[in-house]
Short mmCIF file of C-alpha atoms in Angstrom, two decimals:
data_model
loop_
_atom_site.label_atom_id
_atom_site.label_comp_id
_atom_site.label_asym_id
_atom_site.label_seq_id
_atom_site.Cartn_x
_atom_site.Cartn_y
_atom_site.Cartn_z
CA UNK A 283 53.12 116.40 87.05
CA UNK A 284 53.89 118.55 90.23
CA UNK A 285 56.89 120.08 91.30
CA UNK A 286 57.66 121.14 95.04
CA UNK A 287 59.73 124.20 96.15
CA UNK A 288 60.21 124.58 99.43
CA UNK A 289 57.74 122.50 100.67
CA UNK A 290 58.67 118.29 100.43
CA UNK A 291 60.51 115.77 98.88
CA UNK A 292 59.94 112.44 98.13
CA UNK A 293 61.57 109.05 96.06
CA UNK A 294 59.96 106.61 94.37
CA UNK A 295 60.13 103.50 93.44
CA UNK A 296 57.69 102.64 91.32
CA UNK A 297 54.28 103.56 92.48
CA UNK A 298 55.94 103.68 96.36
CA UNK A 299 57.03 105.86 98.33
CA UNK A 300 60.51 104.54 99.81
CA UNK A 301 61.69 108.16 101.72
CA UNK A 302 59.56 111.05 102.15
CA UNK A 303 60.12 114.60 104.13
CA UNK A 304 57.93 117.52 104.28
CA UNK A 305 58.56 121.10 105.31
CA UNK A 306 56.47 124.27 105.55
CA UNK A 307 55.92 125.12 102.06
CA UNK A 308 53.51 125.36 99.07
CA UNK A 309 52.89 122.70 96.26
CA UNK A 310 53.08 124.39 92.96
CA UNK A 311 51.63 123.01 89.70
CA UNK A 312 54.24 122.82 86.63
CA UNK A 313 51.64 125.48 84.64
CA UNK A 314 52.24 127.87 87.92
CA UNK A 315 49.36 127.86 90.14
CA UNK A 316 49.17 127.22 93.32
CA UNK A 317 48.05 124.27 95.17
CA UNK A 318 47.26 122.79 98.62
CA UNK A 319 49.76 121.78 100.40
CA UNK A 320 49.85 117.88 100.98
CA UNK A 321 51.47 116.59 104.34
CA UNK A 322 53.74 113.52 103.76
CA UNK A 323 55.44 111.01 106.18
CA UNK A 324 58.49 109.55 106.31
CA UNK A 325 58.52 105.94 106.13
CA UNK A 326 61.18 102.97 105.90
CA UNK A 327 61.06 99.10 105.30
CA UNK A 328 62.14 97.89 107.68
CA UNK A 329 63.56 94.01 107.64
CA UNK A 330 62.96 94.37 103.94
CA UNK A 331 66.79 91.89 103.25
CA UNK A 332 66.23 89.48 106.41
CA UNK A 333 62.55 89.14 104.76
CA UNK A 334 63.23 89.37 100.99
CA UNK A 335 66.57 87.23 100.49
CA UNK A 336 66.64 83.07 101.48
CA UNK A 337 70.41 83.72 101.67
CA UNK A 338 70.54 86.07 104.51
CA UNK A 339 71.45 84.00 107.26
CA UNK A 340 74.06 82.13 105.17
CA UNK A 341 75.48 85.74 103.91
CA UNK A 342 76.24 87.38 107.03
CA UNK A 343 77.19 84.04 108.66
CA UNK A 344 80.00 83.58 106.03
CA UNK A 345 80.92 87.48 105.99
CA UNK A 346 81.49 86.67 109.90
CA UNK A 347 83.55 83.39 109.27
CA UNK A 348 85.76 85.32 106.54
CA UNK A 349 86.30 87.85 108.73
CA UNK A 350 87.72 86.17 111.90
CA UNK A 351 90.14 87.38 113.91
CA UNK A 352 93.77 85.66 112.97
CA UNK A 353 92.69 84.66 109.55
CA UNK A 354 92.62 86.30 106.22
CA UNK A 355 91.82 85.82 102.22
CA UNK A 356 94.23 84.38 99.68
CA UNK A 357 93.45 86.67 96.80
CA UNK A 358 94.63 84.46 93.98
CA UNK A 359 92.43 85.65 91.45
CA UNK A 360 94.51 86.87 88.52
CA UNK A 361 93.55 86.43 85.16
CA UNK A 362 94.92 84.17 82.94
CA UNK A 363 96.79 87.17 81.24
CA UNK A 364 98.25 88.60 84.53
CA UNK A 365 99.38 84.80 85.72
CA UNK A 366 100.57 84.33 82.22
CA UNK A 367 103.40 87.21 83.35
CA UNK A 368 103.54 85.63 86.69
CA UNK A 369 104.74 82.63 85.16
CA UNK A 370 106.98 84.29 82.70
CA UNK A 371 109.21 85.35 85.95
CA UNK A 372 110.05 81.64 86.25
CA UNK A 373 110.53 81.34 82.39
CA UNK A 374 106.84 78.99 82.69
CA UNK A 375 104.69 78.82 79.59
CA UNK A 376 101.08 80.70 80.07
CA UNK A 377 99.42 76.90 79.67
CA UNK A 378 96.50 75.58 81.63
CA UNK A 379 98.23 72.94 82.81
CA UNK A 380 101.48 75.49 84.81
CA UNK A 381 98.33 77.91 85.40
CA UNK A 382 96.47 74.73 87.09
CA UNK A 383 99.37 73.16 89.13
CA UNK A 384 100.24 77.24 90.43
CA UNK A 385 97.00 77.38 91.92
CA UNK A 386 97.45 73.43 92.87
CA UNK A 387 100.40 74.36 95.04
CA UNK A 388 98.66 77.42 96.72
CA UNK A 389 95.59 75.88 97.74
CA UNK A 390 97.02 72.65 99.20
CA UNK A 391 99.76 74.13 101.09
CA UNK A 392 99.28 72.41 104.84
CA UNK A 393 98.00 74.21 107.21
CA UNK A 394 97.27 76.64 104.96
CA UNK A 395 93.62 76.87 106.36
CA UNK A 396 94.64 77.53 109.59
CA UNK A 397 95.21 81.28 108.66
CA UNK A 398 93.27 81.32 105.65
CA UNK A 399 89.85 81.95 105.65
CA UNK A 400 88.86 82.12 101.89
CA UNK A 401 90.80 82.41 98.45
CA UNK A 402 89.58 84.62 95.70
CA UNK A 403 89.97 82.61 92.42
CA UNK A 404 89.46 83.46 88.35
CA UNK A 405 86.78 81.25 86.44
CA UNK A 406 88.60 79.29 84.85
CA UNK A 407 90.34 78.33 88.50
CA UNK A 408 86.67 78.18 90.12
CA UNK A 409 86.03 74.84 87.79
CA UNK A 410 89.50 73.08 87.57
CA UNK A 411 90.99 70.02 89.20
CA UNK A 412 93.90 69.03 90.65
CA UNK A 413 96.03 66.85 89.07
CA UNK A 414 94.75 63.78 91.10
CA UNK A 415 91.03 64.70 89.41
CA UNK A 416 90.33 66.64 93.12
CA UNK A 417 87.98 70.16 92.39
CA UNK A 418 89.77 72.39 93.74
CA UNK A 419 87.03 74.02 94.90
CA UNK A 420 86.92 70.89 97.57
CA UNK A 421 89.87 71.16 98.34
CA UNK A 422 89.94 74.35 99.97
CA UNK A 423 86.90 73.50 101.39
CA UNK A 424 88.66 70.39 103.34
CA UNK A 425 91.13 73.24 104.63
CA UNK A 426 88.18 75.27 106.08
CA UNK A 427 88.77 78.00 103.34
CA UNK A 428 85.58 79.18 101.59
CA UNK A 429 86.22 79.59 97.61
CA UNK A 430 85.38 83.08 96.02
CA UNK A 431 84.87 84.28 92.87
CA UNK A 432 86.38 87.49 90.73
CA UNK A 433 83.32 88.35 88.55
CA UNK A 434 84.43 91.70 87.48
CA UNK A 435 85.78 91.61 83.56
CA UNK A 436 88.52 94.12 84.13
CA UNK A 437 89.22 97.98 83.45
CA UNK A 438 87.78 99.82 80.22
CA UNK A 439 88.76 103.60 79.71
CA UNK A 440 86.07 106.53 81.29
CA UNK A 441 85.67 108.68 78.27
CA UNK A 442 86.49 112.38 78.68
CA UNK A 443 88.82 112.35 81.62
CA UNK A 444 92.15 112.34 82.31
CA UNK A 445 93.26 108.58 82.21
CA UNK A 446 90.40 107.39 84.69
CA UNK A 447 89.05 104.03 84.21
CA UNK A 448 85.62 102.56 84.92
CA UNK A 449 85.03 98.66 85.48
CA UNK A 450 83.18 96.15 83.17
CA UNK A 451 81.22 93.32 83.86
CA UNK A 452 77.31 93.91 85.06
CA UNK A 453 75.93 92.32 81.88
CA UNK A 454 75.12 89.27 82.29
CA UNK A 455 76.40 89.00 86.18
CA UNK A 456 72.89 87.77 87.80
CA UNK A 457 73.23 84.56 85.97
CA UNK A 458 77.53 84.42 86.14
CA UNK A 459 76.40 84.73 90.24
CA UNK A 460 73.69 82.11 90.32
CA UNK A 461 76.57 79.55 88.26
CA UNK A 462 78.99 80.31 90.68
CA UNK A 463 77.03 79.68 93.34
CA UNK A 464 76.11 76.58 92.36
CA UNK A 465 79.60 75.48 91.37
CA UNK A 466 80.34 76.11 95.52
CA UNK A 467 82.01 79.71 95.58
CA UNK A 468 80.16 81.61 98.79
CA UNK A 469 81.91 85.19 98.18
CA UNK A 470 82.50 87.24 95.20
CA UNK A 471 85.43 90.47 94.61
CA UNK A 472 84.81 93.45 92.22
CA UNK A 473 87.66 95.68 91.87
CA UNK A 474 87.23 99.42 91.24
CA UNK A 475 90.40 101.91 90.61
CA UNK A 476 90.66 105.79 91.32
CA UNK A 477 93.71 107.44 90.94
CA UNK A 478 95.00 110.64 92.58
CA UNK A 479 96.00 113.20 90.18
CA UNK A 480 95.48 116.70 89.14
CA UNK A 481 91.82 117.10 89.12
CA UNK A 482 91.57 113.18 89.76
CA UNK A 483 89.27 111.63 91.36
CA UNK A 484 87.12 113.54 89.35
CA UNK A 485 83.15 113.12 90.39
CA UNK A 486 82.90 111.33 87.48
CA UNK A 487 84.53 108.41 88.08
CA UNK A 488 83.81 108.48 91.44
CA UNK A 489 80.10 108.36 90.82
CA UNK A 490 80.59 106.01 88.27
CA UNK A 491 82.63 103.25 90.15
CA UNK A 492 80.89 103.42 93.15
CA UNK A 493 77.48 102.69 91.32
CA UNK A 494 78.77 99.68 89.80
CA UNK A 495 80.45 98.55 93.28
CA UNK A 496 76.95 98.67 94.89
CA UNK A 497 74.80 97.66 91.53
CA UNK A 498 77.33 94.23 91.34
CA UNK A 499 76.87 93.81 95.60
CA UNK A 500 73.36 93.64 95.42
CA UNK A 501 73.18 91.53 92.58
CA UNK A 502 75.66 88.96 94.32
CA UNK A 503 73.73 88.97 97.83
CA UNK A 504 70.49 88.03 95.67
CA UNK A 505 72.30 85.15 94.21
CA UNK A 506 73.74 84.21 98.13
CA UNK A 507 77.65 85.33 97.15
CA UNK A 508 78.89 87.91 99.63
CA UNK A 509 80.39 91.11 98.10
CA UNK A 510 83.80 91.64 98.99
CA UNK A 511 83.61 95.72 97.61
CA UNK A 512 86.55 97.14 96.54
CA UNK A 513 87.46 100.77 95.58
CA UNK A 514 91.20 100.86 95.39
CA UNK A 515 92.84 104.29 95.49
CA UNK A 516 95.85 103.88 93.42
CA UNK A 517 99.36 104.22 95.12
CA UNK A 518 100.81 106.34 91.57
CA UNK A 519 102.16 109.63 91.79
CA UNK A 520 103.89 111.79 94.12
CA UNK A 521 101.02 113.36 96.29
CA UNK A 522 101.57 112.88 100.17
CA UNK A 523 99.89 110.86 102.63
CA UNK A 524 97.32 113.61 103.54
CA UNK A 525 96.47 113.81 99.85
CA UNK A 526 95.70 109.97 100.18
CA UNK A 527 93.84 110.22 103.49
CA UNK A 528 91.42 113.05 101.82
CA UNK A 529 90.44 110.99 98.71
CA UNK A 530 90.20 107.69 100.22
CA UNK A 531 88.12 109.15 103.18
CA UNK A 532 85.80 110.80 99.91
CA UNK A 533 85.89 107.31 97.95
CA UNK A 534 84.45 104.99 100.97
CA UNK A 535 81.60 108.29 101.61
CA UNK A 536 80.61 107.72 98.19
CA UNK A 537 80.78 103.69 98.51
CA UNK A 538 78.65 103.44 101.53
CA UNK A 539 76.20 106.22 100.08
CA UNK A 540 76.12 103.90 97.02
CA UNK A 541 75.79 100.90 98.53
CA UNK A 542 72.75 102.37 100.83
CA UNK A 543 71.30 103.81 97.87
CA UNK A 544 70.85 99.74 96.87
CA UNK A 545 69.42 98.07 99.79
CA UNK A 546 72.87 95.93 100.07
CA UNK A 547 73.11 94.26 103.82
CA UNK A 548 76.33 95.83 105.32
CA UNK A 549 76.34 92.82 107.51
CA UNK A 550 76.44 90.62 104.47
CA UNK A 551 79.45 92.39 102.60
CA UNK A 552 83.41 92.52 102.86
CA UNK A 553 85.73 95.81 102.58
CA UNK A 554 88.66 95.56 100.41
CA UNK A 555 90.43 99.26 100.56
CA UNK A 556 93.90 100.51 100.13
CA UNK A 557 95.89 101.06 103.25
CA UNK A 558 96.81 104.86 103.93
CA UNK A 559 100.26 105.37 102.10
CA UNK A 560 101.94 108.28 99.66
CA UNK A 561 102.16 108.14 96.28
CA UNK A 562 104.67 105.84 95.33
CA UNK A 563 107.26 109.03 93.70
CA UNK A 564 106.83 110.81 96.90
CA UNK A 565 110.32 111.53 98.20
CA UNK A 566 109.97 110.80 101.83
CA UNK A 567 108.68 107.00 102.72
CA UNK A 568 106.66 106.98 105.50
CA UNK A 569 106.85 105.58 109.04
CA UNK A 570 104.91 102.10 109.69
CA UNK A 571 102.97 104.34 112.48
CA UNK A 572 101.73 107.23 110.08
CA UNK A 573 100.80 104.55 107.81
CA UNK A 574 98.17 102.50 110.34
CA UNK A 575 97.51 106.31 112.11
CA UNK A 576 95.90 107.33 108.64
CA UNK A 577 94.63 104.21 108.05
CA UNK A 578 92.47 103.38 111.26
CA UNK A 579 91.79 107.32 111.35
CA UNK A 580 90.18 106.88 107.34
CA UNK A 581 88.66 103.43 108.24
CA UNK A 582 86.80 104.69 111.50
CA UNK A 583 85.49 108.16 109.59
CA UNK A 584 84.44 106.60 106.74
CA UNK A 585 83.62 102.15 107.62
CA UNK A 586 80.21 101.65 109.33
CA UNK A 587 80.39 99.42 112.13
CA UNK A 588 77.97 97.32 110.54
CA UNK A 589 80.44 95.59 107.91
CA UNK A 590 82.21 92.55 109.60
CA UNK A 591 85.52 92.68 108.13
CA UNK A 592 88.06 95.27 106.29
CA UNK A 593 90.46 93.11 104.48
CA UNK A 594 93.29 95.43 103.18
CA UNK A 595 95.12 94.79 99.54
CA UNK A 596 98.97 94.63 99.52
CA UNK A 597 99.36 96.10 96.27
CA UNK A 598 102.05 99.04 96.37
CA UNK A 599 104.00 97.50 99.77
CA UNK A 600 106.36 95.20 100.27
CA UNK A 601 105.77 91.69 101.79
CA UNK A 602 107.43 93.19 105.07
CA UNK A 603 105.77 96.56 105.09
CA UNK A 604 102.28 94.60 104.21
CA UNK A 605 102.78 92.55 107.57
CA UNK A 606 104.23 95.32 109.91
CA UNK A 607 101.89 97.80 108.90
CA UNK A 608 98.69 95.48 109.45
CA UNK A 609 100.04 94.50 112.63
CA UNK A 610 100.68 98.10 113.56
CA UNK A 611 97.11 98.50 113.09
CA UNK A 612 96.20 96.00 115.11
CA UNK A 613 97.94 97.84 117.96
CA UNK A 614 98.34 100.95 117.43
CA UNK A 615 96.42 103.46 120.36
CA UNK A 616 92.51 103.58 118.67
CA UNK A 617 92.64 100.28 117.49
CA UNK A 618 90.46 98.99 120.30
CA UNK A 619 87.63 101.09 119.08
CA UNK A 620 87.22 99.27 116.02
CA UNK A 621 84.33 98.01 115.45
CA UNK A 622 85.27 95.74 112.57
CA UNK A 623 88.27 92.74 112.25
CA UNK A 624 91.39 94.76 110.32
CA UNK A 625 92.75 91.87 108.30
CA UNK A 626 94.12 91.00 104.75
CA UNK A 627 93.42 90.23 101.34
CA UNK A 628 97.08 90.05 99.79
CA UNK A 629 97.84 88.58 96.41
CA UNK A 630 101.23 89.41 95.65
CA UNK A 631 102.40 89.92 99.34
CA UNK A 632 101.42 85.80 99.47
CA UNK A 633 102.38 84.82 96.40
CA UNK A 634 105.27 86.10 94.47
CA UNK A 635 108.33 84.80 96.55
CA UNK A 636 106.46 81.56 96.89
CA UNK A 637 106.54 81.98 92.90
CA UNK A 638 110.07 82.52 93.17
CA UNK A 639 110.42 79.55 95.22
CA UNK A 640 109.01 76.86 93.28
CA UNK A 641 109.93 78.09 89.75
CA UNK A 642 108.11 75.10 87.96
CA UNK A 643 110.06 72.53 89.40
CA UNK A 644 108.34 69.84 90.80
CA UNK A 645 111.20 69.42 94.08
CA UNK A 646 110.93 72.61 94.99
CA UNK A 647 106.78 72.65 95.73
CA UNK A 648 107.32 71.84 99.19
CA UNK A 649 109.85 74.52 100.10
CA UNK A 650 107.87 76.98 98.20
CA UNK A 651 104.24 75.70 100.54
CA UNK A 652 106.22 75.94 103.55
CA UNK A 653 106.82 79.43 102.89
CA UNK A 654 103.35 80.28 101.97
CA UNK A 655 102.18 78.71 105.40
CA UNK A 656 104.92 81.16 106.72
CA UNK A 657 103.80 84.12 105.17
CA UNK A 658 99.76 83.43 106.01
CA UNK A 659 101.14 83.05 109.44
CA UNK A 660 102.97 85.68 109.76
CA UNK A 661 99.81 88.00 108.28
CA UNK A 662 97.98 86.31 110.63
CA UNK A 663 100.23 87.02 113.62
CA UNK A 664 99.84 90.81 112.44
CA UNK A 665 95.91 90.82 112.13
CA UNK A 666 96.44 89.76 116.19
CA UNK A 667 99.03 92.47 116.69
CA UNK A 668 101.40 89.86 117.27
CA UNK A 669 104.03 90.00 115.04
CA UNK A 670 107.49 90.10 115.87
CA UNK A 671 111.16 88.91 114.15
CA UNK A 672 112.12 88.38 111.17
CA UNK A 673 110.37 88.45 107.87
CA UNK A 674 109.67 84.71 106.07
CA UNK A 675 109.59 86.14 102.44
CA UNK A 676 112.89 86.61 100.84
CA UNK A 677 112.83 89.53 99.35
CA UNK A 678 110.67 91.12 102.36
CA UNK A 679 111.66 95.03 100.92
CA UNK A 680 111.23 94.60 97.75
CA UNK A 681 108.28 96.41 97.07
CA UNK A 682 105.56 94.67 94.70
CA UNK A 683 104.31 96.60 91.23
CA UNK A 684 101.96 95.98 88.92
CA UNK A 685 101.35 98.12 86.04
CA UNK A 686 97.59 99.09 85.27
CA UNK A 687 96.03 97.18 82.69
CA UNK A 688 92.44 97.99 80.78
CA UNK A 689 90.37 95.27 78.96
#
């Protein structure tokens, strides 16, 4: 075994080099004594996903489709404990059958597909039916929406630190991917969670989430699913906007090194990041412009142009501030340099006043789709920069919380 100082390094896998640079220098043996200096190359495969993976085509052709301008992803992918309190708002049992004819009314809404390019959906919603007997995995289909899968398992404690969490679910996931696939879903979500704090992110669980976003992204491109990657920096506390800027901007560096690091196709994935906002306990709200400022400056520091499509999360923001601040970015001065469709992938900004809405009751499903059209619409209008009026949802300033919640 050798050792170089000063000299070259190299990485291998296997018996092959993958990256190799040299510098004037010496080779020195472990026992001391020197050695003659070897000259190494660097060297790249190149091609090695177009070549390697029968999907590739498919992947980055449905990473494009997703990613359209004026169309966004339902993210209705909520496990049967979080829909369970869903329901509980509208005094619903947590049953298969409510949970079923929920996701019944979201995914036949008409016209829903019109702005909706895919929906995110749990397992259990991956392989039911509709009442009628339909899959509903055809049924979005028929709507031009592709169906995606959830295949994290949820959030587990990272020992020694200061209420950081890591995510679960990489055992096991190359043959969860390959069922999915099969069953018809075409792109998959993984969520990972830093929060801001003192001394948080720590490296830790910065190094520890983004190896699992990029281990579970390259597992789901070699099973044909594209990776929608998310590393959510939490909206809790009371640090300022800056604060958020620095550690989000740190987070996607990390990501993208990560995701490198694994061979994963940029081309063939989806961004799912937090918009740029304050901690939620910070005493001054901020302005709709310093929100998409920080955001398009964080996205075009840190977002290769390679990746198709950043599809922002709602979670923290109202259903109004979710719409004006995506349409903000869509027009704010900058925004013509980016390289990538700014879009959505909003759960509760879609869903809960629709909840609200139908409350269970079978005559008021069609009220409660026609505002879900509304709202897709209306996010839709935004991803276009062209937004303007009134609000469809309800309760448009009520902002929308959800507690954390580990395995």
């Amino acid at each position: 075994m050798a050792a170089f100082v000063g000299s070259s390094v190299s990485v291998f896998v296997g018996d092959r080099s993958v990256l190799s640079c040299s510098r004037a220098g010496r080779r020195v043996s472990q026992s001391g004594r020197r050695a003659v200096a070897t000259p190494v190359t660097m060297s790249f495969a190149a091609g090695v996903f177009e070549k390697s993976n029968p999907y590739a085509d498919e992947l980055k052709a449905t990473a494009r489709y997703i990613s359209q301008r004026g169309r966004g992803i339902l993210a209705s992918d909520e496990s049967n404990s979080t829909t369970g309190k869903r329901l509980a708002i509208v005094d619903l049992e947590n049953e298969e059958v409510n949970r079923r004819d929920w996701r019944e009314l979201l995914y036949t809404a008409p016209d829903l597909g019109n702005y909706i390019s895919g929906a995110i959906m749990f397992e259990e919603t991956l392989y039911q039916k509709a009442a009628d007997g339909t899959p509903f995995v055809d049924i979005l289909k028929d709507q031009g929406i592709f169906p995606g899968i959830k295949v994290d398992t949820g959030l587990t404690a990272l020992p020694r630190t200061d209420a950081e969490t890591a995510t679960t679910g990489l055992d096991g996931l190359p043959d969860r991917c390959a069922a999915y696939y099969k069953q018809g879903a075409r792109f998959a979500k993984w969520r990972a969670v830093l929060r801001i704090g003192d001394g948080c992110p720590s490296d830790a669980a910065i190094i520890e989430n983004c190896h699992a976003l990029a281990r579970y992204a390259q597992i789901s491109q070699a099973a044909g699913l594209v990776p929608i990657v998310e590393p959510e920096v939490l909206l809790d506390g009371d640090h300022d906007i800056d604060r958020t800027a620095y550690e989000t901007e740190k987070v996607l560096s990390y990501t993208f090194r990560f995701l490198n690091e694994y061979d994963v196709c940029l081309d063939a994935i989806l961004l799912k990041p937090n918009m740029i906002n304050p901690g939620g306990d910070y005493p001054t709200p901020p302005t709709p412009q310093e929100v998409a400022s920080y955001t398009l400056r964080t996205m075009l520091r840190g977002v290769p142009g390679a990746v198709p499509g950043i599809h922002f999360l709602s979670g923290g923001m109202s259903d109004a501030e979710a719409t004006e601040n995506l349409n903000l970015l869509n027009t704010i001065e900058g925004s013509e340099r980016a390289p990538w469709s700014l879009t959505f992938s909003y759960g509760r900004a879609l869903q809960i006043a629709v909840l609200k809405t139908w409350a269970g009751k079978p005559e008021n499903k069609e009220k409660a789709q026609t505002l879900l059209t509304a709202l897709a619409k209306a996010n839709s209008q935004a991803q276009l920069g062209k937004f303007e009026g009134e609000h469809p949802s309800p309760e448009a300033k009520t902002r929308n919380w959800q507690p954390l919640r580990l395995v």
